[in-house]
Short mmCIF file of C-alpha atoms and ligand atoms in Angstrom, two decimals:
data_model
loop_
_atom_site.label_atom_id
_atom_site.label_comp_id
_atom_site.label_asym_id
_atom_site.label_seq_id
_atom_site.Cartn_x
_atom_site.Cartn_y
_atom_site.Cartn_z
CA MET J 1 -16.01 23.07 2.86
CA ARG J 2 -14.36 19.65 3.30
CA SER J 3 -10.75 19.74 4.47
CA ILE J 4 -8.18 17.30 3.08
CA SER J 5 -4.52 16.31 3.44
CA ILE J 6 -2.43 14.12 1.15
CA PHE J 7 0.55 12.29 2.63
CA GLY J 8 2.77 11.12 -0.24
CA ALA J 9 1.25 13.71 -2.59
CA THR J 10 4.10 13.54 -5.11
CA GLY J 11 3.87 9.78 -5.67
CA SER J 12 1.76 7.74 -8.05
CA ILE J 13 -1.27 7.52 -5.70
CA GLY J 14 -0.71 11.10 -4.57
CA GLU J 15 -0.81 12.36 -8.17
CA SER J 16 -4.00 10.41 -8.89
CA THR J 17 -5.57 11.83 -5.74
CA PHE J 18 -4.50 15.35 -6.73
CA ASP J 19 -6.03 14.81 -10.17
CA LEU J 20 -9.39 13.81 -8.63
CA ILE J 21 -9.33 16.70 -6.16
CA ARG J 22 -8.59 19.13 -8.98
CA ARG J 23 -11.40 17.70 -11.16
CA ALA J 24 -13.78 17.93 -8.17
CA GLY J 25 -13.13 21.69 -7.91
CA GLY J 26 -9.63 21.97 -6.39
CA ALA J 27 -9.07 24.93 -4.06
CA GLU J 28 -12.62 26.17 -4.67
CA ALA J 29 -14.14 22.94 -3.35
CA PHE J 30 -11.64 21.72 -0.73
CA ARG J 31 -9.60 23.34 2.02
CA THR J 32 -6.18 21.69 1.77
CA VAL J 33 -4.40 21.35 5.09
CA ALA J 34 -1.17 19.44 4.37
CA LEU J 35 0.65 17.99 1.37
CA THR J 36 3.82 15.95 1.83
CA GLY J 37 6.60 14.43 -0.26
CA ALA J 38 10.09 13.07 0.30
CA ARG J 39 12.40 14.83 -2.17
CA ASN J 40 10.34 16.09 -5.08
CA VAL J 41 10.28 19.72 -3.96
CA ARG J 42 9.34 21.22 -7.31
CA ARG J 43 6.21 19.12 -7.74
CA LEU J 44 5.19 19.43 -4.09
CA ALA J 45 5.41 23.22 -4.26
CA GLU J 46 3.38 23.31 -7.49
CA MET J 47 0.63 21.21 -5.91
CA ALA J 48 0.66 23.24 -2.68
CA ARG J 49 0.37 26.51 -4.58
CA GLU J 50 -2.49 25.24 -6.72
CA LEU J 51 -4.49 23.82 -3.80
CA ARG J 52 -3.48 26.72 -1.49
CA ALA J 53 -2.34 24.27 1.17
CA GLU J 54 -1.67 25.41 4.74
CA VAL J 55 1.61 23.52 4.89
CA ALA J 56 3.89 21.52 2.58
CA VAL J 57 6.37 19.10 4.13
CA VAL J 58 9.33 17.19 2.68
CA ALA J 59 10.74 14.15 4.48
CA HIS J 60 14.38 15.06 3.81
CA GLU J 61 15.50 18.00 5.93
CA GLU J 62 18.22 19.08 3.50
CA GLU J 63 15.46 19.94 1.01
CA LEU J 64 13.90 22.58 3.30
CA PRO J 65 15.72 25.62 1.82
CA ALA J 66 14.70 24.57 -1.69
CA LEU J 67 11.09 24.07 -0.56
CA ARG J 68 11.04 27.49 1.14
CA GLU J 69 12.33 29.08 -2.03
CA ALA J 70 9.80 27.25 -4.22
CA LEU J 71 6.96 28.42 -1.94
CA ALA J 72 8.16 32.01 -1.48
CA GLY J 73 5.28 34.49 -1.60
CA SER J 74 2.63 31.76 -1.76
CA GLY J 75 1.51 31.89 1.88
CA VAL J 76 2.10 28.13 2.18
CA GLU J 77 4.21 27.14 5.19
CA ALA J 78 7.24 24.93 4.50
CA ALA J 79 8.54 22.25 6.85
CA ALA J 80 10.83 19.21 6.69
CA GLY J 81 11.63 15.93 8.43
CA ALA J 82 9.73 12.89 9.67
CA ALA J 83 8.61 14.74 12.82
CA ALA J 84 7.20 17.59 10.71
CA ILE J 85 5.25 15.06 8.63
CA ALA J 86 3.80 13.58 11.83
CA GLU J 87 2.97 17.10 13.07
CA ALA J 88 1.22 17.85 9.79
CA ALA J 89 -1.01 14.85 10.54
CA ASP J 90 -1.94 16.53 13.85
CA ARG J 91 -3.54 19.37 11.90
CA PRO J 92 -7.12 18.12 11.72
CA ALA J 93 -8.52 17.35 8.26
CA ASP J 94 -11.80 15.63 7.39
CA TRP J 95 -10.31 13.36 4.72
CA VAL J 96 -6.70 12.22 4.68
CA MET J 97 -4.97 10.24 1.94
CA SER J 98 -2.25 7.96 3.34
CA ALA J 99 0.00 7.35 0.31
CA ILE J 100 3.54 7.46 1.63
CA VAL J 101 5.38 4.32 0.54
CA GLY J 102 6.61 1.91 3.24
CA ALA J 103 6.38 1.82 7.03
CA ALA J 104 7.11 5.59 7.07
CA GLY J 105 3.37 5.98 6.41
CA LEU J 106 2.36 4.40 9.72
CA VAL J 107 2.91 7.27 12.16
CA PRO J 108 1.17 10.02 10.15
CA GLY J 109 -1.78 7.70 9.48
CA MET J 110 -2.07 6.86 13.15
CA ARG J 111 -1.89 10.55 14.12
CA ALA J 112 -4.62 11.47 11.60
CA LEU J 113 -6.86 8.75 13.06
CA ARG J 114 -6.38 10.24 16.53
CA HIS J 115 -8.02 13.40 15.18
CA GLY J 116 -11.04 11.46 13.95
CA ALA J 117 -10.23 11.73 10.23
CA THR J 118 -11.54 9.55 7.44
CA LEU J 119 -8.29 7.90 6.40
CA ALA J 120 -8.13 6.73 2.80
CA LEU J 121 -5.48 4.07 3.25
CA ALA J 122 -3.28 3.26 0.27
CA ASN J 123 -0.30 2.63 2.54
CA LYS J 124 -0.88 -1.10 3.02
CA GLU J 125 2.32 -1.33 5.06
CA SER J 126 0.46 0.37 7.96
CA LEU J 127 -2.06 -2.46 8.21
CA VAL J 128 0.61 -5.13 7.78
CA THR J 129 2.82 -3.55 10.43
CA ALA J 130 0.25 -2.54 13.03
CA GLY J 131 -3.20 -3.58 11.82
CA GLU J 132 -4.86 -4.17 15.16
CA LEU J 133 -3.47 -0.96 16.64
CA LEU J 134 -4.64 1.07 13.67
CA LEU J 135 -8.18 -0.31 13.81
CA THR J 136 -8.40 0.17 17.58
CA THR J 137 -7.16 3.76 17.26
CA ALA J 138 -9.81 4.43 14.61
CA ARG J 139 -12.52 2.92 16.80
CA ASP J 140 -11.42 4.83 19.91
CA HIS J 141 -11.39 8.18 18.13
CA GLY J 142 -14.49 7.86 15.96
CA ALA J 143 -12.31 7.79 12.84
CA THR J 144 -12.89 5.77 9.67
CA ILE J 145 -10.40 3.79 7.59
CA LEU J 146 -11.32 3.23 3.94
CA PRO J 147 -9.13 0.81 2.00
CA VAL J 148 -7.68 2.23 -1.21
CA ASP J 149 -5.74 -0.78 -2.45
CA SER J 150 -7.83 -1.85 -5.45
CA GLU J 151 -8.42 -5.38 -4.14
CA HIS J 152 -9.49 -4.18 -0.70
CA SER J 153 -11.67 -1.43 -2.07
CA ALA J 154 -13.23 -4.17 -4.22
CA VAL J 155 -13.86 -6.45 -1.21
CA PHE J 156 -15.26 -3.47 0.72
CA GLN J 157 -17.63 -2.70 -2.15
CA ALA J 158 -18.66 -6.35 -2.59
CA LEU J 159 -19.43 -6.57 1.13
CA THR J 160 -21.52 -3.40 1.28
CA GLY J 161 -25.02 -4.29 2.44
CA GLU J 162 -24.03 -7.94 2.96
CA ASP J 163 -23.85 -10.04 6.11
CA ALA J 164 -20.12 -10.55 6.83
CA GLY J 165 -21.09 -13.68 8.80
CA ALA J 166 -22.31 -15.28 5.56
CA VAL J 167 -18.94 -14.94 3.84
CA GLU J 168 -17.32 -18.25 2.90
CA ARG J 169 -14.33 -17.02 0.93
CA VAL J 170 -12.60 -13.83 -0.10
CA ILE J 171 -10.51 -13.95 -3.25
CA ILE J 172 -8.06 -11.19 -4.12
CA THR J 173 -6.61 -11.27 -7.60
CA ALA J 174 -3.00 -10.79 -8.73
CA SER J 175 -1.92 -9.93 -12.25
CA GLY J 176 1.09 -12.22 -11.84
CA GLY J 177 3.34 -9.28 -12.76
CA PRO J 178 5.96 -9.33 -15.49
CA PHE J 179 7.39 -12.70 -14.35
CA ARG J 180 4.18 -14.71 -14.24
CA ASP J 181 5.49 -17.36 -16.64
CA TRP J 182 9.19 -17.19 -15.82
CA PRO J 183 10.90 -20.38 -14.60
CA LEU J 184 12.97 -20.24 -11.39
CA GLU J 185 16.34 -20.19 -13.24
CA ARG J 186 15.29 -17.09 -15.16
CA LEU J 187 13.81 -15.42 -12.05
CA ALA J 188 17.18 -15.77 -10.32
CA LYS J 189 18.69 -13.46 -12.97
CA ALA J 190 15.83 -10.95 -13.21
CA THR J 191 16.99 -7.32 -13.29
CA VAL J 192 15.55 -4.26 -11.56
CA ALA J 193 14.41 -2.79 -14.90
CA GLU J 194 12.60 -6.03 -15.81
CA ALA J 195 10.98 -6.21 -12.36
CA LYS J 196 9.74 -2.59 -12.59
CA ALA J 197 7.93 -3.17 -15.90
CA HIS J 198 4.43 -4.01 -14.69
CA PRO J 199 2.20 -5.26 -17.54
CA ASN J 200 -1.03 -3.50 -16.44
CA TRP J 201 -0.60 -0.94 -13.67
CA SER J 202 1.42 2.27 -13.65
CA MET J 203 2.75 2.53 -10.09
CA GLY J 204 5.75 3.65 -8.03
CA SER J 205 8.97 1.64 -8.52
CA ARG J 206 8.87 -0.10 -5.16
CA ILE J 207 5.33 -1.46 -5.43
CA SER J 208 6.02 -2.46 -9.05
CA ILE J 209 8.96 -4.64 -7.97
CA ASP J 210 6.89 -5.98 -5.06
CA SER J 211 4.28 -6.99 -7.63
CA ALA J 212 6.88 -8.87 -9.66
CA SER J 213 8.04 -10.79 -6.56
CA MET J 214 4.44 -11.20 -5.29
CA PHE J 215 5.50 -9.49 -2.06
CA ASN J 216 2.82 -6.95 -2.90
CA LYS J 217 0.21 -9.74 -2.94
CA ALA J 218 1.73 -11.13 0.27
CA LEU J 219 1.22 -7.72 1.94
CA GLU J 220 -2.32 -7.66 0.57
CA LEU J 221 -3.14 -11.10 2.01
CA ILE J 222 -2.09 -9.82 5.44
CA GLU J 223 -3.93 -6.54 4.81
CA THR J 224 -7.13 -8.49 4.04
CA ARG J 225 -6.76 -10.48 7.23
CA GLU J 226 -6.12 -7.38 9.33
CA TYR J 227 -8.67 -5.00 7.82
CA PHE J 228 -11.65 -7.32 7.38
CA GLY J 229 -10.82 -9.79 10.17
CA PHE J 230 -11.47 -12.94 8.11
CA ALA J 231 -9.66 -16.13 9.13
CA PRO J 232 -6.57 -16.88 6.99
CA ASP J 233 -8.12 -19.97 5.38
CA VAL J 234 -11.02 -17.88 4.05
CA ILE J 235 -8.67 -15.65 2.05
CA GLU J 236 -7.34 -16.81 -1.33
CA VAL J 237 -5.20 -15.40 -4.12
CA LEU J 238 -6.11 -15.96 -7.76
CA VAL J 239 -3.86 -14.98 -10.64
CA HIS J 240 -5.78 -12.94 -13.21
CA PRO J 241 -3.46 -11.46 -15.85
CA GLN J 242 -5.93 -8.84 -17.18
CA SER J 243 -6.37 -7.05 -13.78
CA ILE J 244 -10.06 -6.39 -14.49
CA VAL J 245 -11.62 -8.40 -11.65
CA HIS J 246 -10.01 -7.02 -8.48
CA ALA J 247 -11.62 -9.23 -5.86
CA LEU J 248 -14.47 -11.70 -5.34
CA VAL J 249 -16.45 -12.47 -2.22
CA GLY J 250 -18.18 -15.87 -1.98
CA PHE J 251 -21.17 -16.39 0.32
CA ARG J 252 -22.55 -19.50 2.00
CA ASP J 253 -25.35 -19.82 -0.57
CA GLY J 254 -22.71 -20.37 -3.28
CA GLY J 255 -23.09 -16.92 -4.85
CA ILE J 256 -20.03 -14.80 -5.59
CA MET J 257 -19.95 -11.00 -5.83
CA ALA J 258 -17.09 -9.86 -8.05
CA HIS J 259 -15.82 -6.31 -8.42
CA LEU J 260 -14.64 -5.30 -11.91
CA GLY J 261 -12.99 -2.12 -13.03
CA PRO J 262 -10.19 -0.76 -15.21
CA ALA J 263 -6.59 -0.91 -13.96
CA ASP J 264 -6.70 2.70 -12.83
CA MET J 265 -6.25 3.55 -9.16
CA ARG J 266 -8.47 6.60 -9.56
CA HIS J 267 -11.47 4.27 -9.25
CA ALA J 268 -10.56 3.11 -5.72
CA ILE J 269 -9.33 6.59 -4.71
CA GLY J 270 -12.50 8.19 -6.10
CA PHE J 271 -14.64 5.65 -4.26
CA ALA J 272 -12.91 6.61 -0.98
CA LEU J 273 -13.13 10.33 -1.77
CA HIS J 274 -16.87 10.30 -2.44
CA TRP J 275 -17.85 7.56 0.06
CA PRO J 276 -20.54 6.94 1.28
CA GLU J 277 -21.91 8.36 -1.98
CA ARG J 278 -20.84 7.38 -5.49
CA GLY J 279 -19.34 10.37 -7.27
CA HIS J 280 -18.38 10.75 -10.91
CA VAL J 281 -14.90 9.30 -11.46
CA PRO J 282 -13.23 9.86 -14.83
CA VAL J 283 -11.86 6.37 -15.46
CA GLU J 284 -12.18 4.39 -18.68
CA ARG J 285 -15.45 2.44 -18.88
CA LEU J 286 -14.95 -1.30 -19.41
CA ASP J 287 -15.90 -2.79 -22.75
CA LEU J 288 -16.23 -6.46 -21.85
CA ALA J 289 -17.20 -7.53 -25.38
CA LYS J 290 -13.96 -5.99 -26.64
CA LEU J 291 -11.99 -7.68 -23.87
CA GLY J 292 -13.60 -10.98 -24.87
CA MET J 293 -11.93 -13.16 -22.28
CA LEU J 294 -10.83 -13.09 -18.66
CA GLN J 295 -8.24 -15.65 -17.50
CA PHE J 296 -7.69 -17.07 -14.04
CA GLU J 297 -5.05 -19.44 -12.71
CA ALA J 298 -3.74 -20.68 -9.36
CA PRO J 299 -0.70 -18.88 -7.90
CA ASP J 300 2.63 -20.70 -7.62
CA ASP J 301 4.03 -20.58 -4.06
CA VAL J 302 7.27 -22.24 -5.16
CA ARG J 303 8.32 -19.59 -7.67
CA PHE J 304 6.78 -16.88 -5.48
CA PRO J 305 7.59 -17.84 -1.85
CA ALA J 306 6.35 -14.46 -0.57
CA LEU J 307 2.82 -15.92 -0.57
CA ARG J 308 3.86 -18.82 1.65
CA LEU J 309 5.62 -16.41 4.03
CA ALA J 310 2.50 -14.23 4.20
CA ARG J 311 0.48 -17.27 5.34
CA GLU J 312 2.91 -17.69 8.26
CA VAL J 313 2.49 -14.03 9.21
CA MET J 314 -1.30 -14.32 8.99
CA ALA J 315 -1.22 -17.32 11.32
CA GLN J 316 1.10 -15.69 13.89
CA ARG J 317 -0.04 -12.03 13.73
CA GLY J 318 1.19 -9.85 16.64
CA LEU J 319 4.52 -8.26 15.75
CA THR J 320 5.27 -10.69 12.91
CA GLY J 321 3.78 -8.34 10.32
CA ALA J 322 6.07 -5.50 11.43
CA ALA J 323 9.11 -7.78 11.12
CA PHE J 324 7.96 -9.14 7.75
CA ASN J 325 7.36 -5.72 6.24
CA ALA J 326 10.60 -4.20 7.53
CA ALA J 327 12.67 -7.17 6.28
CA LYS J 328 10.91 -6.92 2.92
CA GLU J 329 11.71 -3.19 2.65
CA ILE J 330 15.41 -3.82 3.37
CA ALA J 331 15.58 -6.79 0.97
CA LEU J 332 13.99 -4.59 -1.70
CA ASP J 333 16.55 -1.79 -1.08
CA HIS J 334 19.38 -4.30 -1.53
CA PHE J 335 17.86 -5.70 -4.73
CA MET J 336 17.26 -2.20 -6.17
CA GLU J 337 20.90 -1.32 -5.41
CA GLY J 338 22.07 -4.43 -7.28
CA ARG J 339 23.58 -6.13 -4.23
CA ILE J 340 21.33 -9.21 -4.10
CA GLY J 341 19.40 -11.19 -6.72
CA PHE J 342 15.63 -11.20 -7.27
CA LEU J 343 15.07 -14.54 -5.48
CA ASP J 344 17.35 -13.50 -2.61
CA MET J 345 14.66 -11.06 -1.46
CA ALA J 346 12.36 -13.83 -0.20
CA ALA J 347 15.32 -15.69 1.30
CA VAL J 348 16.38 -12.56 3.23
CA VAL J 349 12.86 -12.11 4.60
CA GLU J 350 12.53 -15.78 5.55
CA ASP J 351 15.93 -15.86 7.26
CA THR J 352 15.22 -12.61 9.11
CA LEU J 353 11.93 -13.96 10.44
CA ALA J 354 13.71 -17.15 11.54
CA VAL J 355 16.45 -15.19 13.35
CA LEU J 356 13.94 -12.88 15.06
CA SER J 357 11.59 -15.71 16.04
CA SER J 358 14.26 -17.60 17.93
CA GLY J 359 14.20 -16.09 21.41
CA ASN J 360 11.46 -13.54 20.66
CA SER J 361 7.77 -14.06 20.77
CA LEU J 362 6.76 -12.15 17.65
CA GLY J 363 3.24 -13.59 17.76
CA LYS J 364 2.36 -11.91 21.07
CA ALA J 365 -0.34 -9.23 21.18
CA VAL J 366 0.87 -5.73 20.29
CA SER J 367 0.68 -3.28 23.19
CA ASP J 368 1.66 0.04 21.61
CA LEU J 369 3.20 1.83 18.66
CA GLU J 370 6.64 2.07 20.30
CA GLU J 371 6.81 -1.73 20.46
CA VAL J 372 5.94 -1.96 16.76
CA LEU J 373 8.57 0.62 15.84
CA ALA J 374 11.20 -1.22 17.93
CA VAL J 375 10.51 -4.49 16.07
CA ASP J 376 10.52 -2.61 12.76
CA HIS J 377 13.97 -1.22 13.62
CA LEU J 378 15.39 -4.55 14.80
CA ALA J 379 14.08 -6.37 11.73
CA ARG J 380 15.78 -3.78 9.48
CA VAL J 381 19.11 -4.38 11.22
CA ARG J 382 18.81 -8.18 11.01
CA ALA J 383 17.59 -8.10 7.41
CA ALA J 384 20.56 -5.94 6.39
CA GLU J 385 22.86 -8.57 7.96
CA GLN J 386 21.09 -11.34 6.04
CA ALA J 387 21.30 -9.35 2.82
CA VAL J 388 25.05 -8.84 3.26
CA LYS J 389 25.43 -12.61 3.78
CA ARG J 390 23.47 -13.30 0.58
CA ALA J 391 25.46 -10.71 -1.34
CA LYS J 392 28.74 -12.38 -0.29
CA GLY J 393 27.43 -15.79 -1.34
CA ARG J 394 26.63 -14.67 -4.91
P1 NDP D 401 5.48 6.26 -4.96
O1 NDP D 401 6.84 5.74 -4.75
O2 NDP D 401 5.04 6.64 -6.31
O3 NDP D 401 5.24 7.54 -4.00
C1 NDP D 401 5.55 7.49 -2.64
C2 NDP D 401 5.27 8.82 -1.97
O4 NDP D 401 5.82 8.78 -0.64
C3 NDP D 401 5.93 10.01 -2.65
O5 NDP D 401 5.20 11.17 -2.37
C4 NDP D 401 7.29 10.07 -1.95
O6 NDP D 401 7.90 11.36 -2.07
C5 NDP D 401 6.87 9.77 -0.53
N1 NDP D 401 7.91 9.17 0.30
C6 NDP D 401 8.83 8.24 -0.05
N2 NDP D 401 9.59 7.90 1.02
C7 NDP D 401 9.13 8.64 2.06
C8 NDP D 401 9.50 8.75 3.44
N3 NDP D 401 10.50 8.04 3.97
N4 NDP D 401 8.83 9.62 4.23
C9 NDP D 401 7.81 10.37 3.71
N5 NDP D 401 7.42 10.32 2.43
C10 NDP D 401 8.06 9.44 1.62
O7 NDP D 401 4.50 5.18 -4.32
P2 NDP D 401 3.03 4.79 -4.76
O8 NDP D 401 2.21 6.02 -4.91
O9 NDP D 401 3.08 3.79 -5.83
O10 NDP D 401 2.53 4.01 -3.45
C11 NDP D 401 2.19 4.68 -2.27
C12 NDP D 401 1.52 3.70 -1.31
O11 NDP D 401 0.32 3.25 -1.91
C13 NDP D 401 2.35 2.44 -1.03
O12 NDP D 401 2.11 2.02 0.26
C14 NDP D 401 1.78 1.42 -2.02
O13 NDP D 401 1.94 0.10 -1.57
C15 NDP D 401 0.32 1.83 -2.02
N6 NDP D 401 -0.40 1.47 -3.24
C16 NDP D 401 0.01 1.95 -4.45
C17 NDP D 401 -0.66 1.62 -5.61
C18 NDP D 401 -0.28 2.19 -6.93
O14 NDP D 401 -0.97 1.92 -7.93
N7 NDP D 401 0.77 2.97 -7.06
C19 NDP D 401 -1.81 0.70 -5.56
C20 NDP D 401 -2.20 0.31 -4.24
C21 NDP D 401 -1.50 0.68 -3.11
P3 NDP D 401 8.84 11.75 -3.36
O15 NDP D 401 7.95 11.63 -4.57
O16 NDP D 401 9.21 13.15 -3.09
O17 NDP D 401 9.95 10.76 -3.37
#
């Protein structure tokens, strides 16, 4: 029986994964090792009971009594805290979903790889923050990383059976989010509620706002560079409002392989769950005649400076990705709490990178995880300072 763990089980990707596991036979077909959440004790306990998990872990320690109570009599162990989440990743499982949001997903993912797991990686922040380290860890421990981001799953699928040396270009698409047509003056006043309202995808709040600011696409550009190893100038972004074509790979003979699918993450999760086979995945089947038309347009780096910043990170690599992601997470916190404006987020990230680059060599090769976590911490401190400055200037 295949063993599985889901980190970030209570989130949007976690719920979709749970749905697929349940449809594929649930506790009768899989041995569930660990399920984790941050605060949503009720849902985590429900899932753990249904899948008869070995352990359920919440990130916030104050939730432990509530989790214990919710699991009473179930035989599922309860634990809490970041260290307990990392320890849960030390319990070997064949297939591990990494779907915690933010850099908090890095350590458990890394620990699962050290046990030789197949890591279904939704947590793009891991690759942005410590891509090279993650891939080396996987290689050294005979583990496998399968991309779950829809664009990267699409590139992975388009490349299957192809010669990577014949690739001329890799194009990841972006819906453009809710602000695709908004002029700069209007973007400056965009609210959190407006930014959360993604036109096509139903996702967690943080990634939805990152989609509106194109920081999500910026992370994905870096993720493409890190995971597939293509040079930055090979990787392009194309705005495609319908979110049907997820990525395209162009080869040196002029042919392009495109991957199409509905805007439902269960496709990419299902692909990773059944890989290397193709299993049945219950997503809507596309009716292209009904769709009639697919639109494409060039992205606008001026209204969405996150894309320009991502290019700088892709060129420098090293610890720059860790600094970029951490600064982005802090800028996002400040925007969600109403302290800075929508456009201030990119300014905070840019200023933080400038402050950290002077005197530090962020582009140097990464030696270990501790170094990455130290830069992540420092970037959070500096980004908070920049955000306070921006808030005062409003
Ligand atoms: P959600 O916000 O919906 O869920 C996040 C999950 O992580 C929840 O289980 C949450 O617990 C948990 N969590 C939050 N903070 C912490 C923390 N500090 N430590 C441990 N656990 C934590 O996010 P999504 O499911 O939307 O996204 C998850 C990841 O997948 C992100 O990296 C995102 O970029 C990526 N992704 C998401 C896509 C989507 O369609 N949603 C598409 C492609 C990639 P709780 O619920 O208890 O708060």
